[in-house]
Short mmCIF file of C-alpha atoms in Angstrom, two decimals:
data_model
loop_
_atom_site.label_atom_id
_atom_site.label_comp_id
_atom_site.label_asym_id
_atom_site.label_seq_id
_atom_site.Cartn_x
_atom_site.Cartn_y
_atom_site.Cartn_z
CA UNK A 1 10.36 42.11 -202.25
CA UNK A 2 10.38 41.37 -198.50
CA UNK A 3 7.16 43.37 -198.08
CA UNK A 4 5.49 41.55 -200.97
CA UNK A 5 6.52 38.17 -199.59
CA UNK A 6 5.22 39.11 -196.16
CA UNK A 7 1.83 40.05 -197.58
CA UNK A 8 1.66 36.87 -199.61
CA UNK A 9 2.24 34.85 -196.43
CA UNK A 10 0.11 36.79 -193.95
CA UNK A 11 -2.94 37.64 -196.06
CA UNK A 12 -4.20 34.04 -196.36
CA UNK A 13 -3.47 33.43 -192.67
CA UNK A 14 -5.33 36.54 -191.48
CA UNK A 15 -8.33 35.86 -193.69
CA UNK A 16 -8.52 32.21 -192.62
CA UNK A 17 -8.25 33.10 -188.91
CA UNK A 18 -10.84 35.89 -189.13
CA UNK A 19 -13.24 33.55 -190.95
CA UNK A 20 -12.68 30.73 -188.45
CA UNK A 21 -13.28 33.08 -185.52
CA UNK A 22 -16.43 34.48 -187.10
CA UNK A 23 -17.82 30.94 -187.40
CA UNK A 24 -17.00 30.07 -183.80
CA UNK A 25 -17.79 33.36 -182.03
CA UNK A 26 -19.99 35.21 -184.51
CA UNK A 27 -19.49 37.47 -187.51
CA UNK A 28 -19.35 40.54 -185.25
CA UNK A 29 -16.20 39.21 -183.58
CA UNK A 30 -14.81 38.34 -187.01
CA UNK A 31 -15.37 41.94 -188.09
CA UNK A 32 -13.69 43.15 -184.91
CA UNK A 33 -10.62 41.07 -185.80
CA UNK A 34 -10.70 42.35 -189.40
CA UNK A 35 -10.62 45.94 -188.14
CA UNK A 36 -7.25 45.53 -186.39
CA UNK A 37 -3.89 46.59 -187.92
CA UNK A 38 -2.89 42.98 -188.51
CA UNK A 39 -1.27 43.76 -191.84
CA UNK A 40 -0.98 47.57 -191.87
CA UNK A 41 1.04 47.49 -188.64
CA UNK A 42 3.81 45.18 -189.92
CA UNK A 43 3.74 47.04 -193.26
CA UNK A 44 4.57 50.21 -191.33
CA UNK A 45 7.64 48.47 -189.92
CA UNK A 46 8.74 47.54 -193.43
CA UNK A 47 8.29 51.16 -194.56
CA UNK A 48 10.47 52.39 -191.71
CA UNK A 49 13.18 49.85 -192.51
CA UNK A 50 13.11 50.07 -196.30
CA UNK A 51 12.62 53.83 -196.64
CA UNK A 52 13.06 55.93 -193.49
CA UNK A 53 11.36 56.67 -190.16
CA UNK A 54 10.06 59.94 -191.65
CA UNK A 55 8.46 58.03 -194.52
CA UNK A 56 6.83 55.69 -191.99
CA UNK A 57 5.63 58.68 -189.93
CA UNK A 58 4.00 60.32 -192.97
CA UNK A 59 2.40 57.03 -193.98
CA UNK A 60 1.20 56.44 -190.40
CA UNK A 61 -0.67 59.75 -190.34
CA UNK A 62 -2.26 58.87 -193.67
CA UNK A 63 -3.20 55.42 -192.41
CA UNK A 64 -4.67 56.87 -189.22
CA UNK A 65 -6.71 59.28 -191.33
CA UNK A 66 -7.88 56.31 -193.35
CA UNK A 67 -9.61 55.04 -190.21
CA UNK A 68 -12.19 57.77 -190.73
CA UNK A 69 -12.63 56.65 -194.33
CA UNK A 70 -13.11 53.06 -193.18
CA UNK A 71 -15.75 54.27 -190.73
CA UNK A 72 -17.61 56.00 -193.56
CA UNK A 73 -17.43 52.76 -195.54
CA UNK A 74 -19.13 50.95 -192.66
CA UNK A 75 -21.90 53.54 -192.31
CA UNK A 76 -22.67 53.77 -196.02
CA UNK A 77 -22.62 50.00 -196.50
CA UNK A 78 -24.91 49.53 -193.48
CA UNK A 79 -27.47 52.08 -194.65
CA UNK A 80 -27.60 50.69 -198.19
CA UNK A 81 -27.67 47.07 -196.97
CA UNK A 82 -31.16 47.55 -195.52
CA UNK A 83 -32.46 48.13 -199.04
CA UNK A 84 -30.07 46.35 -201.42
CA UNK A 85 -27.94 43.26 -201.85
CA UNK A 86 -24.21 43.10 -201.30
CA UNK A 87 -22.96 44.28 -204.75
CA UNK A 88 -24.76 47.63 -204.48
CA UNK A 89 -23.91 47.95 -200.79
CA UNK A 90 -20.22 47.25 -201.41
CA UNK A 91 -20.03 49.69 -204.31
CA UNK A 92 -21.68 52.41 -202.23
CA UNK A 93 -19.43 51.72 -199.25
CA UNK A 94 -16.25 51.90 -201.34
CA UNK A 95 -17.43 55.13 -202.97
CA UNK A 96 -17.96 56.56 -199.49
CA UNK A 97 -14.47 55.42 -198.51
CA UNK A 98 -12.87 57.07 -201.52
CA UNK A 99 -14.84 60.31 -201.08
CA UNK A 100 -13.72 60.58 -197.46
CA UNK A 101 -10.15 59.74 -198.50
CA UNK A 102 -10.11 62.60 -201.02
CA UNK A 103 -11.46 64.92 -198.33
CA UNK A 104 -8.78 63.88 -195.84
CA UNK A 105 -6.12 64.47 -198.50
CA UNK A 106 -6.94 68.19 -198.28
CA UNK A 107 -6.59 68.35 -194.49
CA UNK A 108 -3.31 68.85 -192.65
CA UNK A 109 -3.46 68.72 -188.85
CA UNK A 110 -1.09 67.90 -185.99
CA UNK A 111 -1.26 64.31 -184.87
CA UNK A 112 -3.26 64.77 -181.65
CA UNK A 113 -6.07 66.97 -183.09
CA UNK A 114 -6.24 64.58 -186.04
CA UNK A 115 -6.60 61.62 -183.70
CA UNK A 116 -9.35 63.37 -181.72
CA UNK A 117 -11.33 64.05 -184.90
CA UNK A 118 -10.93 60.45 -186.02
CA UNK A 119 -12.22 59.15 -182.68
CA UNK A 120 -15.23 61.45 -183.02
CA UNK A 121 -15.88 60.10 -186.53
CA UNK A 122 -15.74 56.49 -185.28
CA UNK A 123 -18.10 57.25 -182.39
CA UNK A 124 -20.57 58.95 -184.73
CA UNK A 125 -20.31 56.02 -187.13
CA UNK A 126 -21.16 53.58 -184.33
CA UNK A 127 -24.12 55.74 -183.37
CA UNK A 128 -25.42 55.97 -186.93
CA UNK A 129 -24.84 52.36 -188.00
CA UNK A 130 -28.08 50.40 -187.44
CA UNK A 131 -28.12 47.47 -185.04
CA UNK A 132 -29.16 44.01 -186.26
CA UNK A 133 -32.85 43.27 -185.82
CA UNK A 134 -32.77 39.49 -185.69
CA UNK A 135 -30.70 36.90 -183.84
CA UNK A 136 -27.63 35.63 -185.64
CA UNK A 137 -28.42 32.83 -188.06
CA UNK A 138 -26.50 29.55 -188.11
CA UNK A 139 -25.06 29.08 -191.60
CA UNK A 140 -23.22 26.07 -192.96
CA UNK A 141 -20.68 27.52 -195.39
CA UNK A 142 -19.71 25.60 -198.54
CA UNK A 143 -16.29 24.00 -198.83
CA UNK A 144 -15.05 26.67 -201.27
CA UNK A 145 -15.88 29.54 -198.91
CA UNK A 146 -12.52 30.01 -197.16
CA UNK A 147 -10.36 29.31 -200.26
CA UNK A 148 -12.31 31.90 -202.22
CA UNK A 149 -11.88 34.49 -199.46
CA UNK A 150 -8.15 33.82 -199.35
CA UNK A 151 -7.73 34.15 -203.12
CA UNK A 152 -9.71 37.40 -203.27
CA UNK A 153 -7.93 38.96 -200.28
CA UNK A 154 -4.48 38.08 -201.66
CA UNK A 155 -5.36 39.47 -205.09
CA UNK A 156 -6.54 42.77 -203.61
CA UNK A 157 -3.45 43.13 -201.41
CA UNK A 158 -1.11 42.45 -204.34
CA UNK A 159 -2.91 45.06 -206.46
CA UNK A 160 -2.57 47.73 -203.77
CA UNK A 161 1.07 46.85 -203.11
CA UNK A 162 1.87 47.19 -206.80
CA UNK A 163 0.40 50.70 -206.85
CA UNK A 164 2.06 51.97 -203.65
CA UNK A 165 5.40 52.97 -205.20
CA UNK A 166 3.68 55.36 -207.59
CA UNK A 167 1.42 56.83 -204.91
CA UNK A 168 3.99 58.09 -202.38
CA UNK A 169 3.77 57.93 -198.58
CA UNK A 170 0.62 60.03 -198.04
CA UNK A 171 -1.59 58.28 -200.55
CA UNK A 172 -0.09 54.91 -199.68
CA UNK A 173 -1.08 55.54 -196.08
CA UNK A 174 -4.55 56.74 -197.01
CA UNK A 175 -5.44 53.71 -199.11
CA UNK A 176 -3.67 51.14 -196.93
CA UNK A 177 -6.67 50.88 -194.56
CA UNK A 178 -9.02 50.34 -197.52
CA UNK A 179 -11.35 47.78 -195.95
CA UNK A 180 -10.20 44.71 -197.85
CA UNK A 181 -10.72 42.15 -195.10
CA UNK A 182 -13.83 43.93 -193.88
CA UNK A 183 -15.21 44.08 -197.42
CA UNK A 184 -14.81 40.35 -197.86
CA UNK A 185 -16.13 39.53 -194.39
CA UNK A 186 -19.18 41.76 -194.77
CA UNK A 187 -20.09 40.69 -198.30
CA UNK A 188 -19.91 37.01 -197.41
CA UNK A 189 -21.96 37.64 -194.26
CA UNK A 190 -24.45 39.70 -196.28
CA UNK A 191 -24.83 36.98 -198.90
CA UNK A 192 -25.15 34.18 -196.35
CA UNK A 193 -27.01 35.85 -193.45
CA UNK A 194 -28.66 38.90 -194.98
CA UNK A 195 -28.46 42.52 -193.89
CA UNK A 196 -28.36 41.68 -190.18
CA UNK A 197 -25.23 39.57 -190.67
CA UNK A 198 -23.61 42.45 -192.54
CA UNK A 199 -24.48 44.87 -189.73
CA UNK A 200 -22.82 42.64 -187.14
CA UNK A 201 -19.60 42.58 -189.14
CA UNK A 202 -19.64 46.34 -189.69
CA UNK A 203 -20.19 47.17 -186.04
CA UNK A 204 -17.37 44.79 -185.15
CA UNK A 205 -15.07 46.53 -187.65
CA UNK A 206 -15.90 49.91 -186.12
CA UNK A 207 -14.99 48.63 -182.65
CA UNK A 208 -11.65 47.37 -183.98
CA UNK A 209 -10.96 50.73 -185.63
CA UNK A 210 -10.33 52.40 -182.25
CA UNK A 211 -7.28 50.19 -181.75
CA UNK A 212 -6.25 50.64 -185.39
CA UNK A 213 -6.19 54.44 -185.09
CA UNK A 214 -4.42 54.30 -181.72
CA UNK A 215 -1.66 52.08 -183.09
CA UNK A 216 -0.84 54.61 -185.79
CA UNK A 217 -1.15 57.53 -183.40
CA UNK A 218 1.80 56.11 -181.45
CA UNK A 219 3.76 55.37 -184.63
CA UNK A 220 3.15 58.78 -186.19
CA UNK A 221 4.06 60.64 -183.00
CA UNK A 222 7.21 58.72 -182.07
CA UNK A 223 8.77 56.83 -184.98
CA UNK A 224 11.17 59.65 -185.92
CA UNK A 225 12.53 60.10 -182.38
CA UNK A 226 12.46 56.70 -180.66
CA UNK A 227 14.02 53.32 -181.54
CA UNK A 228 11.78 51.24 -183.78
CA UNK A 229 11.50 48.36 -181.30
CA UNK A 230 10.15 50.75 -178.67
CA UNK A 231 7.80 52.56 -181.07
CA UNK A 232 6.13 49.44 -182.41
CA UNK A 233 6.15 47.71 -179.05
CA UNK A 234 4.26 50.61 -177.46
CA UNK A 235 1.94 50.91 -180.48
CA UNK A 236 1.08 47.21 -180.24
CA UNK A 237 0.52 47.48 -176.49
CA UNK A 238 -1.81 50.47 -176.97
CA UNK A 239 -3.77 48.62 -179.65
CA UNK A 240 -4.15 45.50 -177.48
CA UNK A 241 -5.28 47.46 -174.42
CA UNK A 242 -7.83 49.51 -176.35
CA UNK A 243 -9.09 46.51 -178.28
CA UNK A 244 -9.49 44.59 -175.05
CA UNK A 245 -11.53 47.46 -173.63
CA UNK A 246 -13.73 47.49 -176.71
#
């Protein structure tokens, strides 16, 4: 119940902040914010407290693996967006995410080799994802834009939370980085600014994914042996330093 309440409170806040930032600093920066572990990180703390550190460690490895799936989502969406509108692009991106998730489910690796492979996947995704061709357009969003984003994001988060108990730690970790915020950010940008707007969001998400994966590297490697305050403090510090570098 605490985890559900937390998500109900934070999801609207995160979506509103990411949208506000994207309007002030550009949709690429909004995507960069959406790629951070703003909700998955605190959820990991809840898992450690409500279940056990081992449960949180297993989920952290699954979540870190999900970074590769999120990268595939970005690449597939970007490639389809050059030729199609957002519904087809989103469907293709989510199919790519799920296909990569199923593949990762078959792979068992130690944490450091897994992290190295994930970094390679993110770098390849950045290389493959096309760059925008045109300058960013100035768009005046309608009044219902942010409320609709908040409602959709909250509905998606509640649906995933409801399914997590039946999925177990590994699958819960794998689907937890499903690009909910990124999906909403990119589809709105695609609808309002075209394919170039979508590409800016996707490249921003990929940059944020480095910090996302690094956060869960620290959690997965240390949560069973160190105090929780130290584990999540170091994980947050690593994410902030890497995100600042990006």
